């Protein structure tokens, strides 16, 4: 038998090396496959939320834009295309809805301007008090937060009975101490604004106080101790330690309070009915009336997007005010 005819026999070392290379290749393939599957894992957990977000947020946004470009009556088979006419009518002189829309924006602005400063400052004072150690602290924390768990219908109906000009308990008590007992808390200005702001503060104060309280407990105690060692007064500690430490929380509270106040509906609808006249008819009330009572959903949708645009500008200004100012101070 010649060398050419001799059978080819692999050496044991060579076969083992090839088997090792194949095993390493297979292991690398498995690792890459596992890494790709791990990359998709967060999206798998997010999928239920993303599906609900798309169905109830993204789709309504685009559907609302589409409706705002039509003369949309849900009870008619045809919805004529009007383009930007619904938006133009909000600014065009002589339009039947222009005056009502801007009056409702004025009412919303009044309520927001009156309620937001109180709902930002007063809960902070409450949180500072509840952050101290004293007997019954947990009880008072629960009491301040308790009204927030009530629904707007319960709160509004309760305060409507208390504030009734004729049979309300508040006018009755005022009369007992020699003060006027016929104040129109729900029927005359400026008392309607005092009523709406007062009941809203009573209702939502606890929520903002709890948010502030969480922020206060996140500020390191060492910062206050260092400030006291340096001779800082309580006001200086509040100004230079507490307020900077609460800046992100403060922005959150201001933003959420602005949005909630600018979208106020239930209190005015159930307590004053938008009166006297249309003095307390807010933007959301007018949008609901235009869309679901007058069945002009196209016009109501246009008003909704203009209102949302103003809110976006307002919140952008708030964000730039606090964080832009903070960067400027850090740079200085």
Tab-separated table of N, CA and C in Angstrom, residues 174-302:
chain	number	residue	atom	x	y	z
A	174	UNK	N	-72.079	82.510	60.686
A	174	UNK	CA	-71.677	83.918	60.588
A	174	UNK	C	-72.729	84.820	61.225
A	175	UNK	N	-74.003	84.488	61.011
A	175	UNK	CA	-75.059	85.273	61.635
A	175	UNK	C	-75.034	85.174	63.148
A	176	UNK	N	-74.651	84.021	63.690
A	176	UNK	CA	-74.591	83.840	65.139
A	176	UNK	C	-73.546	84.734	65.793
A	177	UNK	N	-72.489	85.076	65.062
A	177	UNK	CA	-71.426	85.910	65.649
A	177	UNK	C	-71.559	87.365	65.201
A	178	UNK	N	-72.687	87.735	64.612
A	178	UNK	CA	-72.932	89.126	64.263
A	178	UNK	C	-72.431	89.554	62.907
A	179	UNK	N	-71.993	88.630	62.061
A	179	UNK	CA	-71.531	88.954	60.719
A	179	UNK	C	-72.667	88.759	59.728
A	180	UNK	N	-72.554	89.316	58.512
A	180	UNK	CA	-73.632	89.149	57.530
A	180	UNK	C	-73.952	87.680	57.284
A	181	UNK	N	-75.228	87.348	57.313
A	181	UNK	CA	-75.659	85.958	57.153
A	181	UNK	C	-76.320	85.709	55.800
A	182	UNK	N	-76.165	86.637	54.868
A	182	UNK	CA	-76.777	86.461	53.545
A	182	UNK	C	-75.746	86.553	52.422
A	183	UNK	N	-74.498	86.221	52.723
A	183	UNK	CA	-73.440	86.279	51.709
A	183	UNK	C	-73.708	85.255	50.610
A	184	UNK	N	-73.616	85.686	49.360
A	184	UNK	CA	-73.870	84.797	48.224
A	184	UNK	C	-72.629	84.009	47.844
A	185	UNK	N	-72.289	83.017	48.659
A	185	UNK	CA	-71.067	82.241	48.419
A	185	UNK	C	-71.091	81.523	47.073
A	186	UNK	N	-72.246	81.182	46.582
A	186	UNK	CA	-72.340	80.445	45.313
A	186	UNK	C	-73.129	81.205	44.244
A	187	UNK	N	-73.484	82.451	44.535
A	187	UNK	CA	-74.341	83.179	43.596
A	187	UNK	C	-73.832	84.568	43.247
A	188	UNK	N	-72.795	85.051	43.875
A	188	UNK	CA	-72.339	86.420	43.627
A	188	UNK	C	-70.813	86.470	43.650
A	189	UNK	N	-70.273	87.398	42.881
A	189	UNK	CA	-68.829	87.636	42.900
A	189	UNK	C	-68.522	88.708	43.941
A	190	UNK	N	-67.338	88.691	44.535
A	190	UNK	CA	-66.231	87.731	44.351
A	190	UNK	C	-66.335	86.491	45.221
A	191	UNK	N	-67.477	86.329	45.908
A	191	UNK	CA	-67.601	85.236	46.866
A	191	UNK	C	-67.533	83.867	46.198
A	192	UNK	N	-67.988	83.773	44.946
A	192	UNK	CA	-67.929	82.470	44.272
A	192	UNK	C	-66.479	82.007	44.100
A	193	UNK	N	-65.591	82.963	43.829
A	193	UNK	CA	-64.179	82.592	43.673
A	193	UNK	C	-63.573	82.175	45.005
A	194	UNK	N	-63.941	82.886	46.064
A	194	UNK	CA	-63.460	82.496	47.394
A	194	UNK	C	-63.949	81.092	47.740
A	195	UNK	N	-65.191	80.795	47.407
A	195	UNK	CA	-65.746	79.470	47.697
A	195	UNK	C	-65.025	78.384	46.910
A	196	UNK	N	-64.849	78.599	45.598
A	196	UNK	CA	-64.223	77.578	44.763
A	196	UNK	C	-62.765	77.355	45.161
A	197	UNK	N	-62.041	78.438	45.414
A	197	UNK	CA	-60.636	78.296	45.813
A	197	UNK	C	-60.543	77.655	47.191
A	198	UNK	N	-61.395	78.082	48.125
A	198	UNK	CA	-61.343	77.540	49.480
A	198	UNK	C	-61.613	76.049	49.526
A	199	UNK	N	-62.651	75.607	48.831
A	199	UNK	CA	-62.960	74.180	48.854
A	199	UNK	C	-61.900	73.371	48.133
A	200	UNK	N	-61.296	73.923	47.082
A	200	UNK	CA	-60.239	73.217	46.367
A	200	UNK	C	-58.991	73.083	47.222
A	201	UNK	N	-58.652	74.150	47.959
A	201	UNK	CA	-57.496	74.089	48.864
A	201	UNK	C	-57.737	73.043	49.948
A	202	UNK	N	-58.941	73.059	50.544
A	202	UNK	CA	-59.259	72.070	51.579
A	202	UNK	C	-59.151	70.652	51.046
A	203	UNK	N	-59.568	70.463	49.806
A	203	UNK	CA	-59.618	69.134	49.212
A	203	UNK	C	-58.234	68.615	48.830
A	204	UNK	N	-57.382	69.441	48.213
A	204	UNK	CA	-56.135	68.958	47.612
A	204	UNK	C	-54.883	69.342	48.375
A	205	UNK	N	-55.016	70.108	49.448
A	205	UNK	CA	-53.847	70.534	50.212
A	205	UNK	C	-53.024	69.335	50.688
A	206	UNK	N	-53.684	68.295	51.163
A	206	UNK	CA	-52.973	67.151	51.725
A	206	UNK	C	-52.067	66.453	50.737
A	207	UNK	N	-52.471	66.396	49.472
A	207	UNK	CA	-51.647	65.729	48.464
A	207	UNK	C	-50.326	66.465	48.283
A	208	UNK	N	-50.381	67.782	48.089
A	208	UNK	CA	-49.151	68.551	47.928
A	208	UNK	C	-48.299	68.501	49.189
A	209	UNK	N	-48.934	68.489	50.357
A	209	UNK	CA	-48.185	68.422	51.615
A	209	UNK	C	-47.410	67.112	51.712
A	210	UNK	N	-48.020	66.007	51.288
A	210	UNK	CA	-47.336	64.714	51.330
A	210	UNK	C	-46.157	64.698	50.367
A	211	UNK	N	-46.308	65.294	49.195
A	211	UNK	CA	-45.198	65.364	48.240
A	211	UNK	C	-44.052	66.182	48.827
A	212	UNK	N	-44.369	67.320	49.420
A	212	UNK	CA	-43.333	68.128	50.060
A	212	UNK	C	-42.673	67.362	51.198
A	213	UNK	N	-43.472	66.650	51.976
A	213	UNK	CA	-42.942	65.906	53.118
A	213	UNK	C	-41.945	64.847	52.666
A	214	UNK	N	-42.246	64.168	51.567
A	214	UNK	CA	-41.301	63.191	51.023
A	214	UNK	C	-40.000	63.871	50.599
A	215	UNK	N	-40.105	65.059	49.998
A	215	UNK	CA	-38.906	65.786	49.607
A	215	UNK	C	-38.092	66.250	50.798
A	216	UNK	N	-38.760	66.704	51.855
A	216	UNK	CA	-38.047	67.151	53.057
A	216	UNK	C	-37.281	66.008	53.703
A	217	UNK	N	-37.856	64.821	53.717
A	217	UNK	CA	-37.192	63.680	54.340
A	217	UNK	C	-36.037	63.161	53.503
A	218	UNK	N	-35.937	63.632	52.270
A	218	UNK	CA	-34.838	63.223	51.395
A	218	UNK	C	-33.635	64.156	51.495
A	219	UNK	N	-33.776	65.257	52.238
A	219	UNK	CA	-32.663	66.189	52.433
A	219	UNK	C	-31.813	65.674	53.592
A	220	UNK	N	-30.518	65.554	53.387
A	220	UNK	CA	-29.635	64.993	54.404
A	220	UNK	C	-29.567	65.900	55.637
A	221	UNK	N	-29.649	65.275	56.799
A	221	UNK	CA	-29.578	66.020	58.066
A	221	UNK	C	-28.224	66.696	58.236
A	222	UNK	N	-27.177	66.115	57.623
A	222	UNK	CA	-25.837	66.684	57.787
A	222	UNK	C	-25.755	68.108	57.250
A	223	UNK	N	-26.565	68.402	56.230
A	223	UNK	CA	-26.550	69.753	55.677
A	223	UNK	C	-27.061	70.771	56.695
A	224	UNK	N	-28.102	70.412	57.440
A	224	UNK	CA	-28.610	71.324	58.470
A	224	UNK	C	-27.610	71.461	59.618
A	225	UNK	N	-26.965	70.357	59.980
A	225	UNK	CA	-25.979	70.422	61.056
A	225	UNK	C	-24.805	71.308	60.659
A	226	UNK	N	-24.350	71.189	59.401
A	226	UNK	CA	-23.256	72.040	58.934
A	226	UNK	C	-23.672	73.507	58.917
A	227	UNK	N	-24.918	73.764	58.514
A	227	UNK	CA	-25.412	75.143	58.493
A	227	UNK	C	-25.489	75.717	59.907
A	228	UNK	N	-25.932	74.904	60.879
A	228	UNK	CA	-25.991	75.389	62.267
A	228	UNK	C	-24.603	75.657	62.822
A	229	UNK	N	-23.653	74.801	62.478
A	229	UNK	CA	-22.272	75.023	62.947
A	229	UNK	C	-21.723	76.322	62.387
A	230	UNK	N	-22.088	76.646	61.143
A	230	UNK	CA	-21.640	77.896	60.520
A	230	UNK	C	-22.405	79.109	61.029
A	231	UNK	N	-23.377	78.897	61.926
A	231	UNK	CA	-24.113	80.015	62.511
A	231	UNK	C	-25.320	80.455	61.719
A	232	UNK	N	-25.849	79.617	60.830
A	232	UNK	CA	-27.006	79.992	60.024
A	232	UNK	C	-28.262	80.008	60.883
A	233	UNK	N	-29.102	80.999	60.664
A	233	UNK	CA	-30.388	81.080	61.356
A	233	UNK	C	-31.376	80.112	60.701
A	234	UNK	N	-32.564	79.980	61.329
A	234	UNK	CA	-33.570	79.093	60.746
A	234	UNK	C	-33.987	79.559	59.355
A	235	UNK	N	-34.131	80.866	59.177
A	235	UNK	CA	-34.505	81.381	57.860
A	235	UNK	C	-33.413	81.098	56.834
A	236	UNK	N	-32.141	81.266	57.229
A	236	UNK	CA	-31.037	80.988	56.315
A	236	UNK	C	-30.959	79.498	55.978
A	237	UNK	N	-31.245	78.629	56.961
A	237	UNK	CA	-31.290	77.193	56.675
A	237	UNK	C	-32.404	76.872	55.692
A	238	UNK	N	-33.562	77.499	55.882
A	238	UNK	CA	-34.681	77.268	54.974
A	238	UNK	C	-34.345	77.755	53.563
A	239	UNK	N	-33.718	78.907	53.488
A	239	UNK	CA	-33.448	79.507	52.183
A	239	UNK	C	-32.328	78.797	51.432
A	240	UNK	N	-31.264	78.415	52.145
A	240	UNK	CA	-30.077	77.893	51.470
A	240	UNK	C	-29.952	76.367	51.528
A	241	UNK	N	-30.759	75.705	52.335
A	241	UNK	CA	-30.708	74.240	52.407
A	241	UNK	C	-32.038	73.630	51.963
A	242	UNK	N	-33.134	74.071	52.585
A	242	UNK	CA	-34.429	73.451	52.310
A	242	UNK	C	-34.904	73.740	50.884
A	243	UNK	N	-34.926	75.010	50.503
A	243	UNK	CA	-35.456	75.346	49.172
A	243	UNK	C	-34.640	74.749	48.027
A	244	UNK	N	-33.286	74.830	48.059
A	244	UNK	CA	-32.545	74.150	46.976
A	244	UNK	C	-32.765	72.644	46.960
A	245	UNK	N	-32.887	72.033	48.136
A	245	UNK	CA	-33.124	70.598	48.180
A	245	UNK	C	-34.496	70.212	47.664
A	246	UNK	N	-35.441	71.141	47.753
A	246	UNK	CA	-36.810	70.863	47.301
A	246	UNK	C	-37.066	71.302	45.865
A	247	UNK	N	-36.061	71.789	45.153
A	247	UNK	CA	-36.313	72.352	43.820
A	247	UNK	C	-37.010	71.375	42.878
A	248	UNK	N	-36.541	70.126	42.727
A	248	UNK	CA	-37.271	69.216	41.822
A	248	UNK	C	-38.697	68.940	42.297
A	249	UNK	N	-38.863	68.790	43.619
A	249	UNK	CA	-40.203	68.560	44.165
A	249	UNK	C	-41.077	69.792	43.942
A	250	UNK	N	-40.495	70.962	44.119
A	250	UNK	CA	-41.226	72.202	43.947
A	250	UNK	C	-41.723	72.344	42.512
A	251	UNK	N	-40.868	72.026	41.552
A	251	UNK	CA	-41.273	72.097	40.143
A	251	UNK	C	-42.402	71.115	39.867
A	252	UNK	N	-42.311	69.912	40.435
A	252	UNK	CA	-43.372	68.925	40.246
A	252	UNK	C	-44.695	69.433	40.816
A	253	UNK	N	-44.654	69.984	42.032
A	253	UNK	CA	-45.880	70.468	42.674
A	253	UNK	C	-46.479	71.620	41.872
A	254	UNK	N	-45.645	72.553	41.448
A	254	UNK	CA	-46.144	73.697	40.679
A	254	UNK	C	-46.764	73.224	39.367
A	255	UNK	N	-46.087	72.311	38.675
A	255	UNK	CA	-46.583	71.829	37.390
A	255	UNK	C	-47.918	71.115	37.541
A	256	UNK	N	-47.992	70.190	38.497
A	256	UNK	CA	-49.224	69.426	38.676
A	256	UNK	C	-50.369	70.317	39.158
A	257	UNK	N	-50.049	71.305	40.003
A	257	UNK	CA	-51.089	72.204	40.500
A	257	UNK	C	-51.595	73.117	39.392
A	258	UNK	N	-50.695	73.583	38.548
A	258	UNK	CA	-51.112	74.398	37.398
A	258	UNK	C	-52.038	73.607	36.484
A	259	UNK	N	-51.655	72.379	36.180
A	259	UNK	CA	-52.483	71.560	35.284
A	259	UNK	C	-53.848	71.274	35.902
A	260	UNK	N	-53.856	70.931	37.195
A	260	UNK	CA	-55.124	70.615	37.851
A	260	UNK	C	-56.029	71.841	37.922
A	261	UNK	N	-55.467	73.001	38.258
A	261	UNK	CA	-56.277	74.218	38.371
A	261	UNK	C	-56.784	74.673	37.015
A	262	UNK	N	-55.940	74.581	35.990
A	262	UNK	CA	-56.353	75.020	34.655
A	262	UNK	C	-57.383	74.084	34.038
A	263	UNK	N	-57.498	72.881	34.567
A	263	UNK	CA	-58.493	71.921	34.067
A	263	UNK	C	-59.634	71.726	35.054
A	264	UNK	N	-59.851	72.690	35.929
A	264	UNK	CA	-60.916	72.581	36.922
A	264	UNK	C	-62.277	72.509	36.239
A	265	UNK	N	-63.078	71.541	36.672
A	265	UNK	CA	-64.399	71.349	36.078
A	265	UNK	C	-65.461	71.025	37.132
A	266	UNK	N	-65.227	69.987	37.912
A	266	UNK	CA	-66.252	69.460	38.796
A	266	UNK	C	-66.735	70.435	39.841
A	267	UNK	N	-65.804	71.189	40.453
A	267	UNK	CA	-66.212	72.114	41.513
A	267	UNK	C	-67.166	73.176	40.973
A	268	UNK	N	-66.782	73.815	39.870
A	268	UNK	CA	-67.628	74.872	39.315
A	268	UNK	C	-68.935	74.312	38.765
A	269	UNK	N	-68.877	73.156	38.141
A	269	UNK	CA	-70.076	72.576	37.533
A	269	UNK	C	-71.110	72.203	38.587
A	270	UNK	N	-70.648	71.652	39.712
A	270	UNK	CA	-71.569	71.158	40.724
A	270	UNK	C	-71.938	72.196	41.777
A	271	UNK	N	-71.082	73.186	42.009
A	271	UNK	CA	-71.342	74.164	43.073
A	271	UNK	C	-71.983	75.436	42.531
A	272	UNK	N	-71.407	76.010	41.483
A	272	UNK	CA	-71.921	77.279	40.965
A	272	UNK	C	-72.636	77.126	39.629
A	273	UNK	N	-72.462	75.994	38.951
A	273	UNK	CA	-73.076	75.825	37.637
A	273	UNK	C	-72.542	76.794	36.604
A	274	UNK	N	-71.346	77.330	36.842
A	274	UNK	CA	-70.769	78.326	35.940
A	274	UNK	C	-71.205	79.741	36.230
A	275	UNK	N	-72.097	79.927	37.188
A	275	UNK	CA	-72.629	81.253	37.498
A	275	UNK	C	-71.793	81.998	38.515
A	276	UNK	N	-72.209	83.221	38.820
A	276	UNK	CA	-73.375	83.923	38.266
A	276	UNK	C	-73.160	84.294	36.785
A	277	UNK	N	-74.192	84.106	35.986
A	277	UNK	CA	-74.036	84.268	34.544
A	277	UNK	C	-73.107	83.189	34.024
A	278	UNK	N	-72.002	83.616	33.427
A	278	UNK	CA	-70.961	82.676	32.992
A	278	UNK	C	-69.632	83.023	33.654
A	279	UNK	N	-69.701	83.665	34.819
A	279	UNK	CA	-68.507	84.160	35.496
A	279	UNK	C	-67.538	83.044	35.854
A	280	UNK	N	-68.042	81.893	36.294
A	280	UNK	CA	-67.174	80.791	36.704
A	280	UNK	C	-67.240	79.612	35.739
A	281	UNK	N	-67.689	79.861	34.514
A	281	UNK	CA	-67.684	78.793	33.511
A	281	UNK	C	-66.279	78.673	32.948
A	282	UNK	N	-65.562	77.633	33.364
A	282	UNK	CA	-64.173	77.457	32.964
A	282	UNK	C	-64.091	76.913	31.534
A	283	UNK	N	-62.862	76.836	31.032
A	283	UNK	CA	-62.654	76.367	29.664
A	283	UNK	C	-63.148	74.938	29.476
A	284	UNK	N	-62.860	74.071	30.439
A	284	UNK	CA	-63.292	72.681	30.319
A	284	UNK	C	-64.816	72.599	30.335
A	285	UNK	N	-65.469	73.430	31.142
A	285	UNK	CA	-66.926	73.454	31.151
A	285	UNK	C	-67.481	73.860	29.789
A	286	UNK	N	-66.899	74.889	29.201
A	286	UNK	CA	-67.398	75.361	27.909
A	286	UNK	C	-67.123	74.340	26.801
A	287	UNK	N	-65.971	73.689	26.861
A	287	UNK	CA	-65.661	72.652	25.871
A	287	UNK	C	-66.664	71.509	25.971
A	288	UNK	N	-66.957	71.091	27.203
A	288	UNK	CA	-67.939	70.014	27.392
A	288	UNK	C	-69.321	70.437	26.905
A	289	UNK	N	-69.693	71.686	27.170
A	289	UNK	CA	-70.998	72.172	26.724
A	289	UNK	C	-71.075	72.233	25.206
A	290	UNK	N	-70.013	72.731	24.582
A	290	UNK	CA	-70.002	72.859	23.128
A	290	UNK	C	-70.016	71.486	22.450
A	291	UNK	N	-69.282	70.525	23.045
A	291	UNK	CA	-69.174	69.220	22.401
A	291	UNK	C	-70.328	68.292	22.676
A	292	UNK	N	-70.823	68.265	23.936
A	292	UNK	CA	-71.790	67.231	24.313
A	292	UNK	C	-73.205	67.764	24.539
A	293	UNK	N	-73.354	69.083	24.545
A	293	UNK	CA	-74.708	69.633	24.606
A	293	UNK	C	-75.111	70.211	23.266
A	294	UNK	N	-74.180	70.935	22.622
A	294	UNK	CA	-74.471	71.500	21.307
A	294	UNK	C	-74.050	70.579	20.162
A	295	UNK	N	-73.376	69.471	20.476
A	295	UNK	CA	-72.959	68.466	19.498
A	295	UNK	C	-72.083	69.061	18.400
A	296	UNK	N	-71.208	69.994	18.792
A	296	UNK	CA	-70.221	70.546	17.864
A	296	UNK	C	-68.843	70.062	18.310
A	297	UNK	N	-68.593	68.793	18.046
A	297	UNK	CA	-67.353	68.180	18.530
A	297	UNK	C	-66.121	68.729	17.819
A	298	UNK	N	-66.259	69.152	16.580
A	298	UNK	CA	-65.125	69.735	15.869
A	298	UNK	C	-64.652	71.006	16.530
A	299	UNK	N	-65.591	71.888	16.857
A	299	UNK	CA	-65.243	73.134	17.538
A	299	UNK	C	-64.689	72.858	18.935
A	300	UNK	N	-65.295	71.907	19.655
A	300	UNK	CA	-64.820	71.569	20.997
A	300	UNK	C	-63.411	71.000	20.948
A	301	UNK	N	-63.115	70.175	19.944
A	301	UNK	CA	-61.775	69.616	19.815
A	301	UNK	C	-60.749	70.710	19.532
A	302	UNK	N	-61.104	71.665	18.686
A	302	UNK	CA	-60.191	72.776	18.406
A	302	UNK	C	-59.907	73.586	19.667
